[in-house]
mmCIF file of N, CA and C and ligand atoms in Angstrom:
data_model
loop_
_atom_site.group_PDB
_atom_site.id
_atom_site.type_symbol
_atom_site.label_atom_id
_atom_site.label_comp_id
_atom_site.label_asym_id
_atom_site.label_seq_id
_atom_site.Cartn_x
_atom_site.Cartn_y
_atom_site.Cartn_z
ATOM 1 N N MET A 22 77.115 131.843 119.413
ATOM 2 C CA MET A 22 78.326 131.570 120.200
ATOM 3 C C MET A 22 78.448 130.078 120.497
ATOM 4 N N LYS A 23 79.667 129.592 120.494
ATOM 5 C CA LYS A 23 79.911 128.171 120.785
ATOM 6 C C LYS A 23 79.600 127.856 122.248
ATOM 7 N N GLU A 24 79.382 126.570 122.510
ATOM 8 C CA GLU A 24 79.079 126.140 123.882
ATOM 9 C C GLU A 24 80.276 126.373 124.808
ATOM 10 N N ARG A 25 79.969 126.783 126.031
ATOM 11 C CA ARG A 25 81.015 127.020 127.032
ATOM 12 C C ARG A 25 80.689 126.288 128.326
ATOM 13 N N SER A 26 81.745 125.943 129.065
ATOM 14 C CA SER A 26 81.553 125.355 130.391
ATOM 15 C C SER A 26 82.445 126.053 131.400
ATOM 16 N N PHE A 27 81.966 126.094 132.637
ATOM 17 C CA PHE A 27 82.774 126.614 133.737
ATOM 18 C C PHE A 27 83.494 125.428 134.390
ATOM 19 N N ILE A 28 84.809 125.473 134.333
ATOM 20 C CA ILE A 28 85.641 124.387 134.854
ATOM 21 C C ILE A 28 86.545 124.981 135.933
ATOM 22 N N MET A 29 86.615 124.320 137.080
ATOM 23 C CA MET A 29 87.419 124.874 138.167
ATOM 24 C C MET A 29 88.268 123.794 138.819
ATOM 25 N N VAL A 30 89.571 124.073 138.937
ATOM 26 C CA VAL A 30 90.445 123.200 139.713
ATOM 27 C C VAL A 30 90.253 123.580 141.178
ATOM 28 N N LYS A 31 89.806 122.623 141.975
ATOM 29 C CA LYS A 31 89.507 122.867 143.388
ATOM 30 C C LYS A 31 90.808 122.908 144.206
ATOM 31 N N PRO A 32 90.718 123.355 145.472
ATOM 32 C CA PRO A 32 91.955 123.491 146.274
ATOM 33 C C PRO A 32 92.806 122.220 146.349
ATOM 34 N N ASP A 33 92.177 121.055 146.345
ATOM 35 C CA ASP A 33 92.982 119.817 146.415
ATOM 36 C C ASP A 33 93.764 119.598 145.120
ATOM 37 N N GLY A 34 93.188 120.020 143.990
ATOM 38 C CA GLY A 34 93.902 119.920 142.712
ATOM 39 C C GLY A 34 95.067 120.895 142.644
ATOM 40 N N MET A 35 94.873 122.084 143.229
ATOM 41 C CA MET A 35 95.963 123.050 143.273
ATOM 42 C C MET A 35 97.119 122.495 144.114
ATOM 43 N N GLN A 36 96.747 121.929 145.285
ATOM 44 C CA GLN A 36 97.771 121.393 146.193
ATOM 45 C C GLN A 36 98.541 120.242 145.560
ATOM 46 N N LYS A 37 97.864 119.472 144.727
ATOM 47 C CA LYS A 37 98.521 118.330 144.081
ATOM 48 C C LYS A 37 99.351 118.733 142.869
ATOM 49 N N ARG A 38 99.320 120.030 142.526
ATOM 50 C CA ARG A 38 100.141 120.550 141.408
ATOM 51 C C ARG A 38 99.807 119.863 140.087
ATOM 52 N N ILE A 39 98.498 119.757 139.827
ATOM 53 C CA ILE A 39 98.101 119.092 138.575
ATOM 54 C C ILE A 39 97.327 120.019 137.636
ATOM 55 N N VAL A 40 97.488 121.335 137.858
ATOM 56 C CA VAL A 40 96.838 122.304 136.972
ATOM 57 C C VAL A 40 97.261 122.096 135.515
ATOM 58 N N GLY A 41 98.557 121.908 135.307
ATOM 59 C CA GLY A 41 99.061 121.727 133.941
ATOM 60 C C GLY A 41 98.476 120.487 133.291
ATOM 61 N N GLU A 42 98.419 119.414 134.055
ATOM 62 C CA GLU A 42 97.849 118.156 133.569
ATOM 63 C C GLU A 42 96.385 118.338 133.157
ATOM 64 N N ILE A 43 95.634 119.039 133.985
ATOM 65 C CA ILE A 43 94.201 119.235 133.702
ATOM 66 C C ILE A 43 94.020 120.113 132.463
ATOM 67 N N ILE A 44 94.773 121.199 132.393
ATOM 68 C CA ILE A 44 94.688 122.073 131.209
ATOM 69 C C ILE A 44 95.066 121.279 129.955
ATOM 70 N N SER A 45 96.111 120.475 130.049
ATOM 71 C CA SER A 45 96.539 119.664 128.903
ATOM 72 C C SER A 45 95.425 118.762 128.394
ATOM 73 N N ARG A 46 94.699 118.149 129.322
ATOM 74 C CA ARG A 46 93.644 117.229 128.892
ATOM 75 C C ARG A 46 92.566 117.950 128.084
ATOM 76 N N PHE A 47 92.213 119.161 128.507
ATOM 77 C CA PHE A 47 91.192 119.914 127.762
ATOM 78 C C PHE A 47 91.753 120.397 126.424
ATOM 79 N N GLU A 48 93.025 120.779 126.420
ATOM 80 C CA GLU A 48 93.637 121.198 125.146
ATOM 81 C C GLU A 48 93.733 120.020 124.181
ATOM 82 N N GLN A 49 94.160 118.866 124.704
ATOM 83 C CA GLN A 49 94.283 117.679 123.846
ATOM 84 C C GLN A 49 92.956 117.293 123.224
ATOM 85 N N ARG A 50 91.887 117.581 123.950
ATOM 86 C CA ARG A 50 90.552 117.232 123.468
ATOM 87 C C ARG A 50 90.061 118.249 122.434
ATOM 88 N N GLY A 51 90.847 119.300 122.236
ATOM 89 C CA GLY A 51 90.525 120.268 121.190
ATOM 90 C C GLY A 51 89.715 121.462 121.664
ATOM 91 N N PHE A 52 89.565 121.608 122.998
ATOM 92 C CA PHE A 52 88.789 122.729 123.512
ATOM 93 C C PHE A 52 89.664 123.971 123.623
ATOM 94 N N LEU A 53 88.997 125.120 123.672
ATOM 95 C CA LEU A 53 89.691 126.407 123.700
ATOM 96 C C LEU A 53 89.495 127.087 125.055
ATOM 97 N N LEU A 54 90.603 127.488 125.677
ATOM 98 C CA LEU A 54 90.542 128.229 126.943
ATOM 99 C C LEU A 54 90.195 129.680 126.637
ATOM 100 N N VAL A 55 89.068 130.157 127.133
ATOM 101 C CA VAL A 55 88.656 131.537 126.820
ATOM 102 C C VAL A 55 88.647 132.446 128.039
ATOM 103 N N GLY A 56 88.948 131.886 129.231
ATOM 104 C CA GLY A 56 89.042 132.720 130.425
ATOM 105 C C GLY A 56 89.679 131.935 131.547
ATOM 106 N N ALA A 57 90.444 132.623 132.401
ATOM 107 C CA ALA A 57 91.072 131.956 133.540
ATOM 108 C C ALA A 57 91.360 132.969 134.636
ATOM 109 N N ARG A 58 91.213 132.515 135.851
ATOM 110 C CA ARG A 58 91.396 133.399 136.992
ATOM 111 C C ARG A 58 91.738 132.575 138.233
ATOM 112 N N LEU A 59 92.828 132.962 138.915
ATOM 113 C CA LEU A 59 93.197 132.343 140.191
ATOM 114 C C LEU A 59 92.554 133.143 141.298
ATOM 115 N N LEU A 60 91.890 132.493 142.215
ATOM 116 C CA LEU A 60 91.285 133.241 143.316
ATOM 117 C C LEU A 60 91.059 132.349 144.523
ATOM 118 N N ARG A 61 90.797 133.000 145.625
ATOM 119 C CA ARG A 61 90.347 132.302 146.827
ATOM 120 C C ARG A 61 88.852 132.599 146.946
ATOM 121 N N ILE A 62 88.027 131.568 146.950
ATOM 122 C CA ILE A 62 86.571 131.744 146.980
ATOM 123 C C ILE A 62 86.125 132.177 148.374
ATOM 124 N N SER A 63 85.276 133.214 148.430
ATOM 125 C CA SER A 63 84.729 133.676 149.710
ATOM 126 C C SER A 63 83.544 132.788 150.080
ATOM 127 N N PRO A 64 83.171 132.760 151.374
ATOM 128 C CA PRO A 64 81.984 131.993 151.772
ATOM 129 C C PRO A 64 80.739 132.432 150.989
ATOM 130 N N GLU A 65 80.625 133.724 150.721
ATOM 131 C CA GLU A 65 79.457 134.217 149.986
ATOM 132 C C GLU A 65 79.425 133.668 148.550
ATOM 133 N N LEU A 66 80.573 133.709 147.886
ATOM 134 C CA LEU A 66 80.633 133.172 146.514
ATOM 135 C C LEU A 66 80.387 131.653 146.524
ATOM 136 N N ALA A 67 80.887 130.983 147.550
ATOM 137 C CA ALA A 67 80.652 129.528 147.670
ATOM 138 C C ALA A 67 79.158 129.242 147.754
ATOM 139 N N ARG A 68 78.443 130.033 148.550
ATOM 140 C CA ARG A 68 76.993 129.830 148.695
ATOM 141 C C ARG A 68 76.267 130.080 147.384
ATOM 142 N N GLN A 69 76.755 131.061 146.601
ATOM 143 C CA GLN A 69 76.135 131.331 145.297
ATOM 144 C C GLN A 69 76.432 130.203 144.315
ATOM 145 N N HIS A 70 77.714 129.828 144.258
ATOM 146 C CA HIS A 70 78.115 128.795 143.308
ATOM 147 C C HIS A 70 77.413 127.467 143.596
ATOM 148 N N TYR A 71 77.354 127.114 144.891
ATOM 149 C CA TYR A 71 76.737 125.844 145.273
ATOM 150 C C TYR A 71 75.332 126.060 145.835
ATOM 151 N N ALA A 72 74.580 126.996 145.239
ATOM 152 C CA ALA A 72 73.235 127.337 145.721
ATOM 153 C C ALA A 72 72.342 126.104 145.878
ATOM 154 N N GLU A 73 72.454 125.154 144.942
ATOM 155 C CA GLU A 73 71.589 123.966 145.005
ATOM 156 C C GLU A 73 71.945 123.049 146.181
ATOM 157 N N HIS A 74 73.102 123.290 146.804
ATOM 158 C CA HIS A 74 73.559 122.388 147.874
ATOM 159 C C HIS A 74 73.569 123.024 149.262
ATOM 160 N N VAL A 75 73.233 124.316 149.374
ATOM 161 C CA VAL A 75 73.407 125.002 150.674
ATOM 162 C C VAL A 75 72.632 124.362 151.815
ATOM 163 N N ASP A 76 71.535 123.688 151.516
ATOM 164 C CA ASP A 76 70.741 123.073 152.579
ATOM 165 C C ASP A 76 71.105 121.611 152.845
ATOM 166 N N LYS A 77 72.075 121.090 152.106
ATOM 167 C CA LYS A 77 72.454 119.684 152.290
ATOM 168 C C LYS A 77 73.345 119.528 153.529
ATOM 169 N N VAL A 78 73.358 118.303 154.073
ATOM 170 C CA VAL A 78 74.161 118.065 155.286
ATOM 171 C C VAL A 78 75.652 118.270 155.028
ATOM 172 N N PHE A 79 76.085 117.998 153.798
ATOM 173 C CA PHE A 79 77.520 118.107 153.533
ATOM 174 C C PHE A 79 77.957 119.544 153.239
ATOM 175 N N TYR A 80 76.994 120.500 153.152
ATOM 176 C CA TYR A 80 77.374 121.842 152.714
ATOM 177 C C TYR A 80 78.442 122.510 153.596
ATOM 178 N N PRO A 81 78.327 122.474 154.937
ATOM 179 C CA PRO A 81 79.361 123.139 155.751
ATOM 180 C C PRO A 81 80.775 122.635 155.442
ATOM 181 N N SER A 82 80.936 121.329 155.277
ATOM 182 C CA SER A 82 82.287 120.832 154.967
ATOM 183 C C SER A 82 82.673 121.174 153.535
ATOM 184 N N LEU A 83 81.701 121.198 152.612
ATOM 185 C CA LEU A 83 81.995 121.621 151.241
ATOM 186 C C LEU A 83 82.470 123.078 151.218
ATOM 187 N N GLU A 84 81.797 123.934 151.979
ATOM 188 C CA GLU A 84 82.202 125.349 152.009
ATOM 189 C C GLU A 84 83.610 125.502 152.600
ATOM 190 N N GLN A 85 83.869 124.752 153.668
ATOM 191 C CA GLN A 85 85.195 124.816 154.289
ATOM 192 C C GLN A 85 86.280 124.382 153.291
ATOM 193 N N PHE A 86 85.975 123.337 152.551
ATOM 194 C CA PHE A 86 86.921 122.817 151.554
ATOM 195 C C PHE A 86 87.150 123.819 150.418
ATOM 196 N N ILE A 87 86.077 124.315 149.837
ATOM 197 C CA ILE A 87 86.200 125.107 148.619
ATOM 198 C C ILE A 87 86.759 126.514 148.905
ATOM 199 N N THR A 88 86.610 126.980 150.171
ATOM 200 C CA THR A 88 87.165 128.282 150.552
ATOM 201 C C THR A 88 88.528 128.133 151.228
ATOM 202 N N GLY A 89 89.007 126.901 151.347
ATOM 203 C CA GLY A 89 90.205 126.634 152.141
ATOM 204 C C GLY A 89 91.531 126.814 151.431
ATOM 205 N N GLY A 90 91.508 127.147 150.155
ATOM 206 C CA GLY A 90 92.741 127.337 149.399
ATOM 207 C C GLY A 90 92.397 127.985 148.076
ATOM 208 N N SER A 91 93.412 128.283 147.285
ATOM 209 C CA SER A 91 93.136 128.928 146.007
ATOM 210 C C SER A 91 92.540 127.932 145.015
ATOM 211 N N VAL A 92 91.824 128.464 144.045
ATOM 212 C CA VAL A 92 91.265 127.654 142.958
ATOM 213 C C VAL A 92 91.648 128.303 141.636
ATOM 214 N N LEU A 93 91.605 127.519 140.563
ATOM 215 C CA LEU A 93 91.769 128.072 139.216
ATOM 216 C C LEU A 93 90.419 127.961 138.510
ATOM 217 N N ALA A 94 89.777 129.117 138.340
ATOM 218 C CA ALA A 94 88.482 129.175 137.642
ATOM 219 C C ALA A 94 88.745 129.385 136.161
ATOM 220 N N MET A 95 88.068 128.586 135.330
ATOM 221 C CA MET A 95 88.310 128.678 133.883
ATOM 222 C C MET A 95 87.007 128.584 133.102
ATOM 223 N N VAL A 96 87.047 129.154 131.904
ATOM 224 C CA VAL A 96 85.960 128.952 130.954
ATOM 225 C C VAL A 96 86.561 128.298 129.715
ATOM 226 N N TRP A 97 85.993 127.152 129.346
ATOM 227 C CA TRP A 97 86.443 126.418 128.162
ATOM 228 C C TRP A 97 85.316 126.391 127.146
ATOM 229 N N GLU A 98 85.698 126.403 125.888
ATOM 230 C CA GLU A 98 84.719 126.504 124.813
ATOM 231 C C GLU A 98 84.900 125.377 123.801
ATOM 232 N N GLY A 99 83.798 124.900 123.245
ATOM 233 C CA GLY A 99 83.852 123.913 122.170
ATOM 234 C C GLY A 99 82.546 123.156 122.065
ATOM 235 N N GLU A 100 82.378 122.534 120.928
ATOM 236 C CA GLU A 100 81.172 121.743 120.658
ATOM 237 C C GLU A 100 80.991 120.646 121.713
ATOM 238 N N GLY A 101 79.860 120.659 122.389
ATOM 239 C CA GLY A 101 79.556 119.593 123.358
ATOM 240 C C GLY A 101 80.374 119.633 124.634
ATOM 241 N N ILE A 102 81.049 120.769 124.898
ATOM 242 C CA ILE A 102 81.981 120.863 126.023
ATOM 243 C C ILE A 102 81.370 120.473 127.371
ATOM 244 N N VAL A 103 80.110 120.857 127.625
ATOM 245 C CA VAL A 103 79.535 120.613 128.955
ATOM 246 C C VAL A 103 79.504 119.116 129.265
ATOM 247 N N ALA A 104 78.917 118.338 128.360
ATOM 248 C CA ALA A 104 78.794 116.889 128.597
ATOM 249 C C ALA A 104 80.149 116.194 128.488
ATOM 250 N N ILE A 105 80.959 116.623 127.538
ATOM 251 C CA ILE A 105 82.261 115.967 127.368
ATOM 252 C C ILE A 105 83.151 116.228 128.584
ATOM 253 N N ALA A 106 83.109 117.441 129.121
ATOM 254 C CA ALA A 106 83.911 117.747 130.319
ATOM 255 C C ALA A 106 83.474 116.875 131.487
ATOM 256 N N ARG A 107 82.152 116.687 131.637
ATOM 257 C CA ARG A 107 81.667 115.834 132.736
ATOM 258 C C ARG A 107 82.187 114.402 132.556
ATOM 259 N N ALA A 108 82.218 113.935 131.326
ATOM 260 C CA ALA A 108 82.735 112.584 131.066
ATOM 261 C C ALA A 108 84.234 112.515 131.344
ATOM 262 N N MET A 109 84.961 113.577 130.977
ATOM 263 C CA MET A 109 86.408 113.604 131.234
ATOM 264 C C MET A 109 86.700 113.632 132.729
ATOM 265 N N MET A 110 85.819 114.283 133.509
ATOM 266 C CA MET A 110 86.007 114.388 134.957
ATOM 267 C C MET A 110 85.728 113.072 135.669
ATOM 268 N N GLY A 111 84.685 112.360 135.205
ATOM 269 C CA GLY A 111 84.222 111.182 135.925
ATOM 270 C C GLY A 111 83.195 111.574 136.971
ATOM 271 N N PRO A 112 82.578 110.563 137.612
ATOM 272 C CA PRO A 112 81.508 110.836 138.567
ATOM 273 C C PRO A 112 81.992 111.563 139.822
ATOM 274 N N THR A 113 81.023 112.169 140.533
ATOM 275 C CA THR A 113 81.325 112.956 141.740
ATOM 276 C C THR A 113 82.164 112.173 142.740
ATOM 277 N N ASP A 114 81.740 110.940 143.000
ATOM 278 C CA ASP A 114 82.480 110.105 143.952
ATOM 279 C C ASP A 114 83.675 109.484 143.232
ATOM 280 N N ALA A 115 84.843 110.045 143.504
ATOM 281 C CA ALA A 115 86.038 109.626 142.764
ATOM 282 C C ALA A 115 86.351 108.150 142.955
ATOM 283 N N ALA A 116 85.874 107.569 144.064
ATOM 284 C CA ALA A 116 86.098 106.129 144.274
ATOM 285 C C ALA A 116 85.387 105.303 143.200
ATOM 286 N N GLN A 117 84.354 105.894 142.592
ATOM 287 C CA GLN A 117 83.608 105.213 141.528
ATOM 288 C C GLN A 117 84.109 105.614 140.137
ATOM 289 N N ALA A 118 85.057 106.518 140.087
ATOM 290 C CA ALA A 118 85.462 107.081 138.789
ATOM 291 C C ALA A 118 86.474 106.166 138.094
ATOM 292 N N PRO A 119 86.233 105.832 136.829
ATOM 293 C CA PRO A 119 87.163 104.970 136.099
ATOM 294 C C PRO A 119 88.526 105.630 135.901
ATOM 295 N N SER A 120 89.565 104.815 135.866
ATOM 296 C CA SER A 120 90.890 105.309 135.483
ATOM 297 C C SER A 120 90.777 105.939 134.104
ATOM 298 N N GLY A 121 91.542 106.977 133.901
ATOM 299 C CA GLY A 121 91.450 107.693 132.633
ATOM 300 C C GLY A 121 90.611 108.952 132.759
ATOM 301 N N THR A 122 89.735 108.994 133.778
ATOM 302 C CA THR A 122 89.032 110.248 134.059
ATOM 303 C C THR A 122 89.884 111.059 135.042
ATOM 304 N N ILE A 123 89.637 112.359 135.083
ATOM 305 C CA ILE A 123 90.457 113.213 135.959
ATOM 306 C C ILE A 123 90.276 112.803 137.412
ATOM 307 N N ARG A 124 89.020 112.605 137.811
ATOM 308 C CA ARG A 124 88.797 112.195 139.205
ATOM 309 C C ARG A 124 89.327 110.785 139.441
ATOM 310 N N GLY A 125 89.156 109.897 138.482
ATOM 311 C CA GLY A 125 89.628 108.519 138.625
ATOM 312 C C GLY A 125 91.142 108.424 138.711
ATOM 313 N N ASP A 126 91.821 109.373 138.087
ATOM 314 C CA ASP A 126 93.286 109.326 138.093
ATOM 315 C C ASP A 126 93.902 110.060 139.285
ATOM 316 N N PHE A 127 93.175 111.049 139.850
ATOM 317 C CA PHE A 127 93.825 111.911 140.842
ATOM 318 C C PHE A 127 93.112 112.008 142.182
ATOM 319 N N ALA A 128 91.955 111.379 142.340
ATOM 320 C CA ALA A 128 91.207 111.530 143.593
ATOM 321 C C ALA A 128 90.583 110.202 143.981
ATOM 322 N N SER A 129 90.161 110.080 145.235
ATOM 323 C CA SER A 129 89.491 108.854 145.655
ATOM 324 C C SER A 129 88.379 109.144 146.646
ATOM 325 N N SER A 130 87.928 110.396 146.668
ATOM 326 C CA SER A 130 86.954 110.829 147.667
ATOM 327 C C SER A 130 85.739 111.434 146.996
ATOM 328 N N LYS A 131 84.604 111.411 147.693
ATOM 329 C CA LYS A 131 83.391 112.032 147.164
ATOM 330 C C LYS A 131 83.396 113.541 147.434
ATOM 331 N N SER A 132 84.152 113.960 148.432
ATOM 332 C CA SER A 132 84.173 115.374 148.805
ATOM 333 C C SER A 132 85.338 116.104 148.150
ATOM 334 N N PHE A 133 86.501 115.492 148.212
ATOM 335 C CA PHE A 133 87.722 116.107 147.682
ATOM 336 C C PHE A 133 87.983 115.470 146.327
ATOM 337 N N ASN A 134 87.429 116.092 145.294
ATOM 338 C CA ASN A 134 87.424 115.429 143.988
ATOM 339 C C ASN A 134 87.993 116.287 142.854
ATOM 340 N N ILE A 135 88.931 117.180 143.220
ATOM 341 C CA ILE A 135 89.854 117.812 142.268
ATOM 342 C C ILE A 135 89.279 118.899 141.356
ATOM 343 N N ILE A 136 88.087 118.657 140.815
ATOM 344 C CA ILE A 136 87.625 119.516 139.716
ATOM 345 C C ILE A 136 86.111 119.712 139.763
ATOM 346 N N HIS A 137 85.689 120.902 139.348
ATOM 347 C CA HIS A 137 84.272 121.184 139.129
ATOM 348 C C HIS A 137 84.032 121.404 137.647
ATOM 349 N N GLY A 138 82.911 120.925 137.139
ATOM 350 C CA GLY A 138 82.484 121.233 135.776
ATOM 351 C C GLY A 138 80.977 121.410 135.738
ATOM 352 N N SER A 139 80.512 122.394 134.999
ATOM 353 C CA SER A 139 79.069 122.672 134.927
ATOM 354 C C SER A 139 78.294 121.435 134.493
ATOM 355 N N ASP A 140 77.076 121.264 135.058
ATOM 356 C CA ASP A 140 76.286 120.070 134.729
ATOM 357 C C ASP A 140 75.288 120.281 133.600
ATOM 358 N N SER A 141 75.163 121.516 133.087
ATOM 359 C CA SER A 141 74.281 121.793 131.941
ATOM 360 C C SER A 141 74.703 123.131 131.343
ATOM 361 N N PRO A 142 74.306 123.407 130.112
ATOM 362 C CA PRO A 142 74.624 124.718 129.530
ATOM 363 C C PRO A 142 74.039 125.874 130.350
ATOM 364 N N ALA A 143 72.856 125.673 130.939
ATOM 365 C CA ALA A 143 72.261 126.735 131.764
ATOM 366 C C ALA A 143 73.083 126.968 133.031
ATOM 367 N N SER A 144 73.538 125.880 133.670
ATOM 368 C CA SER A 144 74.417 126.026 134.842
ATOM 369 C C SER A 144 75.711 126.720 134.448
ATOM 370 N N ALA A 145 76.226 126.375 133.285
ATOM 371 C CA ALA A 145 77.475 126.978 132.823
ATOM 372 C C ALA A 145 77.325 128.495 132.721
ATOM 373 N N GLU A 146 76.234 128.938 132.129
ATOM 374 C CA GLU A 146 76.009 130.375 131.975
ATOM 375 C C GLU A 146 75.937 131.071 133.331
ATOM 376 N N ARG A 147 75.217 130.442 134.255
ATOM 377 C CA ARG A 147 75.055 131.012 135.598
ATOM 378 C C ARG A 147 76.398 131.074 136.330
ATOM 379 N N GLU A 148 77.156 129.986 136.247
ATOM 380 C CA GLU A 148 78.426 129.914 136.980
ATOM 381 C C GLU A 148 79.474 130.845 136.369
ATOM 382 N N ILE A 149 79.522 130.897 135.047
ATOM 383 C CA ILE A 149 80.483 131.791 134.385
ATOM 384 C C ILE A 149 80.236 133.238 134.836
ATOM 385 N N ALA A 150 78.962 133.625 134.908
ATOM 386 C CA ALA A 150 78.619 135.007 135.297
ATOM 387 C C ALA A 150 79.006 135.304 136.747
ATOM 388 N N LEU A 151 79.065 134.270 137.591
ATOM 389 C CA LEU A 151 79.473 134.473 138.988
ATOM 390 C C LEU A 151 80.963 134.779 139.102
ATOM 391 N N PHE A 152 81.753 134.235 138.188
ATOM 392 C CA PHE A 152 83.213 134.324 138.320
ATOM 393 C C PHE A 152 83.871 135.286 137.339
ATOM 394 N N PHE A 153 83.196 135.620 136.241
ATOM 395 C CA PHE A 153 83.833 136.435 135.203
ATOM 396 C C PHE A 153 82.917 137.549 134.717
ATOM 397 N N LYS A 154 83.539 138.711 134.423
ATOM 398 C CA LYS A 154 82.847 139.743 133.654
ATOM 399 C C LYS A 154 83.003 139.362 132.193
ATOM 400 N N SER A 155 82.042 139.724 131.354
ATOM 401 C CA SER A 155 82.119 139.278 129.958
ATOM 402 C C SER A 155 83.373 139.819 129.265
ATOM 403 N N ALA A 156 83.865 140.986 129.693
ATOM 404 C CA ALA A 156 85.082 141.557 129.088
ATOM 405 C C ALA A 156 86.329 140.741 129.422
ATOM 406 N N GLU A 157 86.234 139.871 130.443
ATOM 407 C CA GLU A 157 87.403 139.044 130.813
ATOM 408 C C GLU A 157 87.502 137.775 129.979
ATOM 409 N N LEU A 158 86.497 137.536 129.129
ATOM 410 C CA LEU A 158 86.488 136.319 128.309
ATOM 411 C C LEU A 158 86.832 136.677 126.862
ATOM 412 N N LEU A 159 87.577 135.814 126.215
ATOM 413 C CA LEU A 159 87.949 136.075 124.820
ATOM 414 C C LEU A 159 86.728 136.020 123.920
HETATM 415 N N1 UDP B 228 80.048 116.817 147.811
HETATM 416 C C1 UDP B 228 80.382 116.337 149.066
HETATM 417 N N2 UDP B 228 79.648 115.306 149.597
HETATM 418 C C2 UDP B 228 78.597 114.740 148.947
HETATM 419 C C3 UDP B 228 78.263 115.235 147.662
HETATM 420 C C4 UDP B 228 79.007 116.261 147.124
HETATM 421 O O1 UDP B 228 81.318 116.837 149.683
HETATM 422 O O2 UDP B 228 77.972 113.811 149.471
HETATM 423 C C5 UDP B 228 80.827 117.920 147.223
HETATM 424 C C6 UDP B 228 81.817 117.444 146.165
HETATM 425 O O3 UDP B 228 82.986 118.251 146.245
HETATM 426 C C7 UDP B 228 81.040 117.707 144.891
HETATM 427 C C8 UDP B 228 80.300 118.996 145.236
HETATM 428 O O4 UDP B 228 79.948 118.844 146.599
HETATM 429 O O5 UDP B 228 81.870 117.834 143.767
HETATM 430 C C9 UDP B 228 79.066 119.276 144.415
HETATM 431 O O6 UDP B 228 78.250 118.133 144.421
HETATM 432 P P1 UDP B 228 77.531 117.627 143.098
HETATM 433 O O7 UDP B 228 76.582 116.563 143.475
HETATM 434 O O8 UDP B 228 76.991 118.813 142.354
HETATM 435 O O9 UDP B 228 78.737 116.952 142.275
HETATM 436 P P2 UDP B 228 79.536 117.418 140.965
HETATM 437 O O10 UDP B 228 78.587 118.179 140.104
HETATM 438 O O11 UDP B 228 80.704 118.233 141.437
HETATM 439 O O12 UDP B 228 79.982 116.120 140.353
HETATM 440 MG MG1 MG B 229 77.237 119.683 140.516
#
């Protein structure tokens, strides 16, 4: 099976009405959308998704943010998608993100940074399983 990544438009990206722009960028890059779901993340799912961060000082505000509005959860497929998506997104702190990256073009905060993308193929597998049943993916 080809490489897949879990990509999610966060509540701030939904509010900014840039879902189409974000999808376009992945399509232009030649990646294939194999799953998509609009949802409101529960506190429990937030804790699972951000398991590595639950003990960090910023976690309470991260949970409030990520559960505070709807998100678009997606699975994208293609050669090298995990690393390429991270490059397309730019660094976590959008203030450091170059123009031309999604975060660099649409965000300026370390907390409210528009988009999530898996940081490794193993993370991608774990995150995809949290949000999708295998029958929901093409
Ligand atoms: N985050 C935050 N404050 C921080 C670090 C991270 O609010 O000091 C949030 C931010 O939304 C980030 C998410 O927690 O995207 C996950 O952090 P991570 O370091 O995994 O960054 P990412 O993988 O999203 O670039
Ligand atoms: Mg991360």
